[in-house]
Coordinates of C-alpha atoms and ligand atoms in Angstrom, one line a residue:
X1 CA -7.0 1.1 3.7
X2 CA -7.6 5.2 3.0
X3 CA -5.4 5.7 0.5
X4 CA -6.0 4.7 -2.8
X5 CA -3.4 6.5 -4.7
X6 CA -0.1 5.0 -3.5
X7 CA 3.0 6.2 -5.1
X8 CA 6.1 3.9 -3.1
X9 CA 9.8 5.8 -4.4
X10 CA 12.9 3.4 -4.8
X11 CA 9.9 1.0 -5.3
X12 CA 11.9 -2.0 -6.9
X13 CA 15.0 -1.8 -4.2
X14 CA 14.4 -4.3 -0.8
X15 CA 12.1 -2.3 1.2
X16 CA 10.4 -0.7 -1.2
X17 CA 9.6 -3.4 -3.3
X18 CA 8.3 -5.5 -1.0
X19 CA 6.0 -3.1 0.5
X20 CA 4.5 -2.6 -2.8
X21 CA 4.1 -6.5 -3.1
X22 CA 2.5 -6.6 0.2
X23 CA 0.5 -3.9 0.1
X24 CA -0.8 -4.5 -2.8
X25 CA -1.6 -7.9 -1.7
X26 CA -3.5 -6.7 1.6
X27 CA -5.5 -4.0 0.2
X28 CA -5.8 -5.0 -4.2
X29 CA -8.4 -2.2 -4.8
X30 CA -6.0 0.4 -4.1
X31 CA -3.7 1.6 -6.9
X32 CA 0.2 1.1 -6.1
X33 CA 2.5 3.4 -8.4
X34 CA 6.9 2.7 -8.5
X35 CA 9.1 4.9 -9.2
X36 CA 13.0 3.4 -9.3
X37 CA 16.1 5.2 -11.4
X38 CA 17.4 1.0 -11.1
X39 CA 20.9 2.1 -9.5
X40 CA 21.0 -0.7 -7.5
X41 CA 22.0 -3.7 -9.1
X42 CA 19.5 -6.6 -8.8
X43 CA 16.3 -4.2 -8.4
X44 CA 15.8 -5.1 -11.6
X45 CA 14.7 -8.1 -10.0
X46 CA 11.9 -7.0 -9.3
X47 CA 10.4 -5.5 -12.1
X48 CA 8.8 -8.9 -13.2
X49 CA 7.2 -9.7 -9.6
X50 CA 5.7 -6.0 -9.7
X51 CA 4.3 -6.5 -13.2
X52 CA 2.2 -9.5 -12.5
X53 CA 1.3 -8.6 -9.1
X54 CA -0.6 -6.0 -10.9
X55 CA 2.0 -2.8 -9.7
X56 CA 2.9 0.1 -12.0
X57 CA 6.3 0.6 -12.6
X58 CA 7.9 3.5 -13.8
X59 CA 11.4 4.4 -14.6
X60 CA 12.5 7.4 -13.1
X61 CA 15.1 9.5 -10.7
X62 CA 13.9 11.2 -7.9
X63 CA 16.4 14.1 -8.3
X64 CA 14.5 15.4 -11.3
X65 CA 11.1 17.0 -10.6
X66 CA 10.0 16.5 -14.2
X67 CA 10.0 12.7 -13.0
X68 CA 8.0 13.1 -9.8
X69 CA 4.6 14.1 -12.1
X70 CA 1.8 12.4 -11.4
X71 CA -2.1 12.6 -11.5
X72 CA -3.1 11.3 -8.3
X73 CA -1.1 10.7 -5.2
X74 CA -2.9 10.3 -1.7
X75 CA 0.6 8.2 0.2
X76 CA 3.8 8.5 -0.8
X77 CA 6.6 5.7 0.9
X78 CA 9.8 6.9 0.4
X79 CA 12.3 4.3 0.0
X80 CA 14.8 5.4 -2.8
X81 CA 18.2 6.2 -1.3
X82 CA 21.8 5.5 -2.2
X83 CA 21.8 3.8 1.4
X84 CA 25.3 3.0 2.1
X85 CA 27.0 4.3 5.0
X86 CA 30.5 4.4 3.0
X87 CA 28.9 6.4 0.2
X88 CA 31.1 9.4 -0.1
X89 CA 33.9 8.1 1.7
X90 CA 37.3 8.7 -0.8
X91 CA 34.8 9.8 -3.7
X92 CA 32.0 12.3 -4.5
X93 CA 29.2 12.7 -2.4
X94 CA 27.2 14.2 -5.1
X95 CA 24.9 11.1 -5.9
X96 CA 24.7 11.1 -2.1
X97 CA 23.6 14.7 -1.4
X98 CA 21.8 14.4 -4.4
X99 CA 19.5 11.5 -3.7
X100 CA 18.7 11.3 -0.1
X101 CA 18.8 15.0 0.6
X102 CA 17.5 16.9 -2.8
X103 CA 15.8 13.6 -4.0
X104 CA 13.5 13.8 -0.4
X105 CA 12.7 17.0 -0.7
X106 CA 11.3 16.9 -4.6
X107 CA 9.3 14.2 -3.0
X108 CA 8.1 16.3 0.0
X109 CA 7.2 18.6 -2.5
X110 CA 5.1 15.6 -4.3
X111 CA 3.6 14.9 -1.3
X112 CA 2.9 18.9 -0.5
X113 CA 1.1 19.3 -4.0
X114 CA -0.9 16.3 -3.3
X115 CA -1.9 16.9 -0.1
X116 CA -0.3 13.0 0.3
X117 CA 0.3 11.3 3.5
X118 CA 3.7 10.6 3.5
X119 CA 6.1 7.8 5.6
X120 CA 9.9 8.9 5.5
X121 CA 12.1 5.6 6.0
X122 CA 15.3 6.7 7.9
X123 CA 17.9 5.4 9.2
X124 CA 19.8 4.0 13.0
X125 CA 22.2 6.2 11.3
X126 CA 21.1 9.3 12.7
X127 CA 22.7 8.4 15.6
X128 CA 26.8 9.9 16.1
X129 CA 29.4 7.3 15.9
X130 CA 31.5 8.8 18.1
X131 CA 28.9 8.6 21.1
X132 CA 27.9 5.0 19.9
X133 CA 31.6 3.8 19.8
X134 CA 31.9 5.7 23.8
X135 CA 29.2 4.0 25.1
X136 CA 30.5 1.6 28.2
X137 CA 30.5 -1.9 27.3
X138 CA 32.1 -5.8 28.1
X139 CA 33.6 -7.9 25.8
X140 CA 32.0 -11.4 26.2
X141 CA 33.2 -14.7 24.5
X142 CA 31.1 -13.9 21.4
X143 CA 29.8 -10.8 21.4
X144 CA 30.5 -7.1 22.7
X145 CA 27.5 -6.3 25.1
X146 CA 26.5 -2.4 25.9
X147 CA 26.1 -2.4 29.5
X148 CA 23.7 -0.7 32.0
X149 CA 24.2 2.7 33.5
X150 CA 25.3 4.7 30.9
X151 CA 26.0 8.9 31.2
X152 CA 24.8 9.4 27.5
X153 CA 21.3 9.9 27.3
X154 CA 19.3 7.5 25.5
X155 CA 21.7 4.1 25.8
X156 CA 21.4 1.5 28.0
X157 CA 21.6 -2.1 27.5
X158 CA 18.0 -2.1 25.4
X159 CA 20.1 -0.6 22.9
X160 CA 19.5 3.7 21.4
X161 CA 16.2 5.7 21.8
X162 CA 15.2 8.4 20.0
X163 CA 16.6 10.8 23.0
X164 CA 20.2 9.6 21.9
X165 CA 22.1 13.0 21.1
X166 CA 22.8 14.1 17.6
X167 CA 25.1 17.0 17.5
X168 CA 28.1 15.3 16.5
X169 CA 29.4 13.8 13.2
X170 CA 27.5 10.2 12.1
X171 CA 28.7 9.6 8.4
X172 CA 27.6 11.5 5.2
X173 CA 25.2 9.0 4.7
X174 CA 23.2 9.3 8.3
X175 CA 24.0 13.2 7.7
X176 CA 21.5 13.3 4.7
X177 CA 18.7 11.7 6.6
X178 CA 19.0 13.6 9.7
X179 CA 18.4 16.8 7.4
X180 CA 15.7 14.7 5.4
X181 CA 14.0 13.9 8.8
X182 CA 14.6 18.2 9.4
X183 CA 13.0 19.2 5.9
X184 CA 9.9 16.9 7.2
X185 CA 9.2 18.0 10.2
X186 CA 9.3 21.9 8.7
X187 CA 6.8 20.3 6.2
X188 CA 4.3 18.8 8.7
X189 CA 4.4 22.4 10.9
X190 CA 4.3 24.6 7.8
X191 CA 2.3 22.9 5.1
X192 CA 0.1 20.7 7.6
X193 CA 1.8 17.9 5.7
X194 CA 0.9 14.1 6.8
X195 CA 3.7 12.6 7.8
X196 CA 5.9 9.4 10.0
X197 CA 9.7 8.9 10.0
X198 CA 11.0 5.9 11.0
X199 CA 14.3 5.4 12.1
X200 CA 15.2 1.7 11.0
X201 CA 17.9 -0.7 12.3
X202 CA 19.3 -3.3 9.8
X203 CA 16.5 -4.4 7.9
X204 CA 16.8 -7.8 6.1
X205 CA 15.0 -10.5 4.5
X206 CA 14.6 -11.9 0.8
X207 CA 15.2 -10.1 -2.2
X208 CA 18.0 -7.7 0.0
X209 CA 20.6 -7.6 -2.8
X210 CA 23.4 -7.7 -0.4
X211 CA 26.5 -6.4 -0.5
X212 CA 30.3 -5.2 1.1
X213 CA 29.0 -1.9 2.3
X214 CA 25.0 -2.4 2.8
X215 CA 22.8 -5.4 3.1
X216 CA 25.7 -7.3 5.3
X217 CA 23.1 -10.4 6.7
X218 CA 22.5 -11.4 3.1
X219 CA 25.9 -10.9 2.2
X220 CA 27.1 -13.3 5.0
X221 CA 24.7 -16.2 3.9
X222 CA 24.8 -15.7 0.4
X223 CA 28.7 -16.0 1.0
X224 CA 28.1 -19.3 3.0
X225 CA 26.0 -20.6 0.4
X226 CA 28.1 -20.0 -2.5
X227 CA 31.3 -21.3 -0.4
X228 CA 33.2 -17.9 -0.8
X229 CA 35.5 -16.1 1.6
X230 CA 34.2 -13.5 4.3
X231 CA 36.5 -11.1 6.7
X232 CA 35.8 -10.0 10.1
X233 CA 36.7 -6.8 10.2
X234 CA 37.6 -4.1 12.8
X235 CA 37.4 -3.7 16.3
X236 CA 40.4 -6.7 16.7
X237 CA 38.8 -8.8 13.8
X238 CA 37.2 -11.2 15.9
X239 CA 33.7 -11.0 14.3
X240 CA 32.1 -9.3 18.2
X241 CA 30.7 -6.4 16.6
X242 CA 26.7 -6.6 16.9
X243 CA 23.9 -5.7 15.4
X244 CA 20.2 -5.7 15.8
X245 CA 18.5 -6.5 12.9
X246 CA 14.6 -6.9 11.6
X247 CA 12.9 -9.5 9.0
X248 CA 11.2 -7.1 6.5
X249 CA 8.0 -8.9 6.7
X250 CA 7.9 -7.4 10.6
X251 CA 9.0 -4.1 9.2
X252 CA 5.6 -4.3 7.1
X253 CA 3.7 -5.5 9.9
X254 CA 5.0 -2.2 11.7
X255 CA 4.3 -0.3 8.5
X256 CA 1.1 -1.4 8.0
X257 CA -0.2 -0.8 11.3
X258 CA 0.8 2.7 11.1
X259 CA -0.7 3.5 7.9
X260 CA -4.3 2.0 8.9
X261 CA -3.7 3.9 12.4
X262 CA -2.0 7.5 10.6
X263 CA -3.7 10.2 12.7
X264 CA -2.0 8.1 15.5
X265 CA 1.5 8.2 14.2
X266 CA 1.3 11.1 12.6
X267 CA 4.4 14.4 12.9
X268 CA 6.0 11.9 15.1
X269 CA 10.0 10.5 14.4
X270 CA 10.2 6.2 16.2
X271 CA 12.8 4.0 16.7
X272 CA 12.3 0.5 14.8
X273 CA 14.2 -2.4 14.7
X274 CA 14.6 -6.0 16.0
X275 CA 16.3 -5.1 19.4
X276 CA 18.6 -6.7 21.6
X277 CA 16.3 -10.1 21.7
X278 CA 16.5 -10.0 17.9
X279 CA 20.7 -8.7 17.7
X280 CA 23.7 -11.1 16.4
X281 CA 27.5 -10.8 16.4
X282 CA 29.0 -11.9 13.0
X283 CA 30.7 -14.6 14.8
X284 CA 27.2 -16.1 16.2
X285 CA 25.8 -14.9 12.0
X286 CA 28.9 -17.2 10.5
X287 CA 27.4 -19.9 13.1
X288 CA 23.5 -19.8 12.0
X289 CA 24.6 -19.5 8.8
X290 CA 26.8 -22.3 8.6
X291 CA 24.0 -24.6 10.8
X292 CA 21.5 -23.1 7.4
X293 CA 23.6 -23.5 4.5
X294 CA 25.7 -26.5 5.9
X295 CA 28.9 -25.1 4.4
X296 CA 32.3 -23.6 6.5
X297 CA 33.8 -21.1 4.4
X298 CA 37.0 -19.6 5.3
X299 CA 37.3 -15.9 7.5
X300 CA 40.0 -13.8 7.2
X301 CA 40.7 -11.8 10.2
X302 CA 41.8 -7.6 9.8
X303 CA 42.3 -5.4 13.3
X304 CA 42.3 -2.6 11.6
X305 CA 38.4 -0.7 12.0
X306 CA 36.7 0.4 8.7
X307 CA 35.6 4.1 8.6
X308 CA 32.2 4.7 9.8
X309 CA 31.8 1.0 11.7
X310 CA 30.2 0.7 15.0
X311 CA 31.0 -1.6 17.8
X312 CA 27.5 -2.1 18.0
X313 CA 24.2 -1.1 17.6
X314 CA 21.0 -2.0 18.9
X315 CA 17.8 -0.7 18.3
X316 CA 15.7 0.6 21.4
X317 CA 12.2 0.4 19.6
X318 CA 10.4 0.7 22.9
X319 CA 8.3 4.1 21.9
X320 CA 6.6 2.1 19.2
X321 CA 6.3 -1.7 20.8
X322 CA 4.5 0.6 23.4
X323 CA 2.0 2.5 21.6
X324 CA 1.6 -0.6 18.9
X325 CA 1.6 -3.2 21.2
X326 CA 3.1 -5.3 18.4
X327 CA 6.2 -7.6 18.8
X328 CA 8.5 -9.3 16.3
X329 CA 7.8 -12.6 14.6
X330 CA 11.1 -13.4 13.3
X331 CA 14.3 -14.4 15.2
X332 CA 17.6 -14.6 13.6
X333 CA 17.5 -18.2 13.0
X334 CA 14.6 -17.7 11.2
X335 CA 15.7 -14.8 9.7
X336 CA 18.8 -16.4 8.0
X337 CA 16.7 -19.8 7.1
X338 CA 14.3 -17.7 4.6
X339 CA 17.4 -15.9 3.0
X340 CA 18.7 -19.3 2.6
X341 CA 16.0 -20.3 1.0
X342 CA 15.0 -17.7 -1.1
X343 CA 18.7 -17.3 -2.4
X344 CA 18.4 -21.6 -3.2
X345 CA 15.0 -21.1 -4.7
X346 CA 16.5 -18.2 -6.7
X347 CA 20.4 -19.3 -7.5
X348 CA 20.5 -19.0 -11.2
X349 CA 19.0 -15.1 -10.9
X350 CA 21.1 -14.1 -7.8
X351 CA 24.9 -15.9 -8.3
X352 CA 25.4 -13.0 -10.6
X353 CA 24.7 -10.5 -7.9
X354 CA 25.7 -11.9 -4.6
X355 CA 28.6 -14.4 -5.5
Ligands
LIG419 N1 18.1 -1.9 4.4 C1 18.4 -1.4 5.6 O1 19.1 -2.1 6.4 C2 18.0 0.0 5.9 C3 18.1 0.4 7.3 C4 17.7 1.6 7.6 C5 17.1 2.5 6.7 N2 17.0 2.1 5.4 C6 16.4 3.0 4.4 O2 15.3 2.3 3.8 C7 15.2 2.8 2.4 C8 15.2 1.6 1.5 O3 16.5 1.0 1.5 P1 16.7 -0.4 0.8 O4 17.4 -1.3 1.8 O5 15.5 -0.9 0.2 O6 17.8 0.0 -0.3 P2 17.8 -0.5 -1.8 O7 19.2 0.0 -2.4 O8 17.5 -1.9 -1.9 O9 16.6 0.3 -2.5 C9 16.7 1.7 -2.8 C10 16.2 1.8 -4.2 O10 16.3 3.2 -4.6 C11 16.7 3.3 -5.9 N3 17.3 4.6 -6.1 C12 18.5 5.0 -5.8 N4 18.7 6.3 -6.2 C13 17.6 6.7 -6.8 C14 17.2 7.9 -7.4 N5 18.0 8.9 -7.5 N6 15.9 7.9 -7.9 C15 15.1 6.8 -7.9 N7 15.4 5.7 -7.3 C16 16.7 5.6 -6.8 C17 17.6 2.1 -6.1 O11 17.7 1.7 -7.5 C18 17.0 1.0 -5.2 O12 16.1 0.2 -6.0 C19 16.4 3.8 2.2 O13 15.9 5.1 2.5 C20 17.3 3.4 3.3 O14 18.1 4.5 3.7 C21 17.4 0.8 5.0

């Protein structure tokens, strides 16, 4: 590994966290720095598997600069984010706007003053509801499948490519890492800055700290596990909607390759996420889940959509499975066996949180 000086923001949240635990694990003589405000409940989590793994953690809010001052920074992962697509909706967006939008760019400028590397995680999100939830598609006995043969650039039954359009409205949340994603791409051709942005799917895996509006595949096994109720919701509350998901530890094999290969990746925006092999309906989730956790818990059925929901999404990663050559390890049944397990190993910590 190049970099030596790794500074990983929203370092004790899912993703970030467990970068910094793998990283640190693949490459020990390299130095990994945290920054985390702890907004999210259950990051605190982390702070003890950091500690011993030898991490530096240090409190601190990437909307103040005077926060962001360090000696030595030759990579900077951004993970910190307020990364709920319902933030904003009936109250303030400030901690919104404030976070992914002025928080990223006191970062770029981290990253600018450095002369860092830097890896921008965005979001699916990007993508305009409106042209998602218009896509043509069939409603099958489990599952609503987006067909072939679409007008929309960009869609097809693969899932969204990075050629999907984005000029209409996708949620405050996606909204703030669109202009992100803008802000670094003005850095790279201006400054020269190093820089990747990936565009995740649903990302999931142990130590998620899921809940209602974000982290819904942890939500739905932890709910299983702890034999509480769950809701399908929207689109006639049959539990169809879809979504493609990946296991963070194939997020970090992505991740990895494309910081030992950066020249490679470099100024360039991908598409990653577990695509349609790797996709589930909450109707097939509530099934592997049950078939995990070996508990039926009861779902409550509402027609009415919820602002911001999609139909379905599905990840069309082909521009980086092509110039990786990687492929995914973990499939949903897999997937939802090592939440279950990590949640079991982990119940007195995590009730408090996920129940
Ligand atoms: N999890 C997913 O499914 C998913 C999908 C696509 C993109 N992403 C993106 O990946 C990144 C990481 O998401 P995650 O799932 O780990 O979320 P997370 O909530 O688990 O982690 C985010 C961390 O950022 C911290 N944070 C929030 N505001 C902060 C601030 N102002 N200053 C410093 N720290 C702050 C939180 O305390 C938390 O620990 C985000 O940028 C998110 O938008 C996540």
């Amino acid at each position: 590994m190049q970099y030596k000086d790794i500074l990983i923001t929203g370092g004790a949240g899912f993703v970030g966290s467990n970068l910094a635990l793998k990283l640190k694990q693949d490459f020990p003589g390299s130095k990994i720095t945290v920054l985390d405000n702890l907004k999210r409940r259950g990051s605190e989590l982390s702070l003890k598997r950091l500690k011993a793994a030898g991490i530096e953690f240090v409190h601190g809010d990437i909307r103040n600069r005077e926060d962001l001052a360090f000696e030595k920074v030759d990579l900077l992962l951004e993970c910190s984010a307020e990364p709920s697509v319902l933030a904003g909706i009936g109250s303030s967006p400030d901690y919104l706007m404030n976070t992914n939008l002025v928080g990223t760019l006191n970062c770029l400028e981290v990253a600018r003053q450095h002369g860092a590397a830097s890896l921008f995680l965005s979001t699916s999100r990007v993508y305009p509801i409106s042209y998602i939830n218009g896509l043509k598609f069939e409603e099958a006995e489990t599952r609503f499948n987006i067909l072939d043969g679409q007008e929309t650039p960009g869609a097809s039954s693969k899932g969204i490519a990075e050629n999907f359009p984005l000029d209409r409205a996708r949620s405050l949340y996606g909204t703030t890492k669109l202009a992100s994603e803008m802000v670094v791409a003005e850095y790279v051709d201006t400054y020269g800055l190093k820089a990747i942005v990936d565009r995740c799917g649903v990302i999931t895996g142990p130590w998620q700290m899921g809940k209602i509006d974000q982290g819904v595949f942890v939500l739905w096994v932890a709910k299983h596990y702890f034999k509480q109720s769950l809701s399908y919701i929207g689109y006639g509350g049959e539990g169809k909607q879809v979504r493609d998901f990946i296991h963070i530890d194939d997020l970090y094999r992505a991740i990895k390759l494309q910081l030992e290969n950066f020249d490679e990746y470099n100024g360039q925006t991908y598409n990653i996420g577990g695509g349609l092999e790797n996709s589930v309906s909450l109707q097939e989730l509530t099934a592997l889940c049950e078939k995990a956790t070996g508990n039926k818990v009861d779902i409550a059925s509402v027609k009415e959509d919820r602002p911001a929901d999609l139909r379905f999404f599905i990840t069309d990663s082909t521009k980086f499975l092509e110039q990786s050559g990687l492929s995914w390890n973990k499939n949903a049944e897999q997937t939802v066996q090592d939440i279950y397990e990590w949640i079991r190993d982990n119940e007195a910590d995590l009730k408090p949180i996920l129940a």
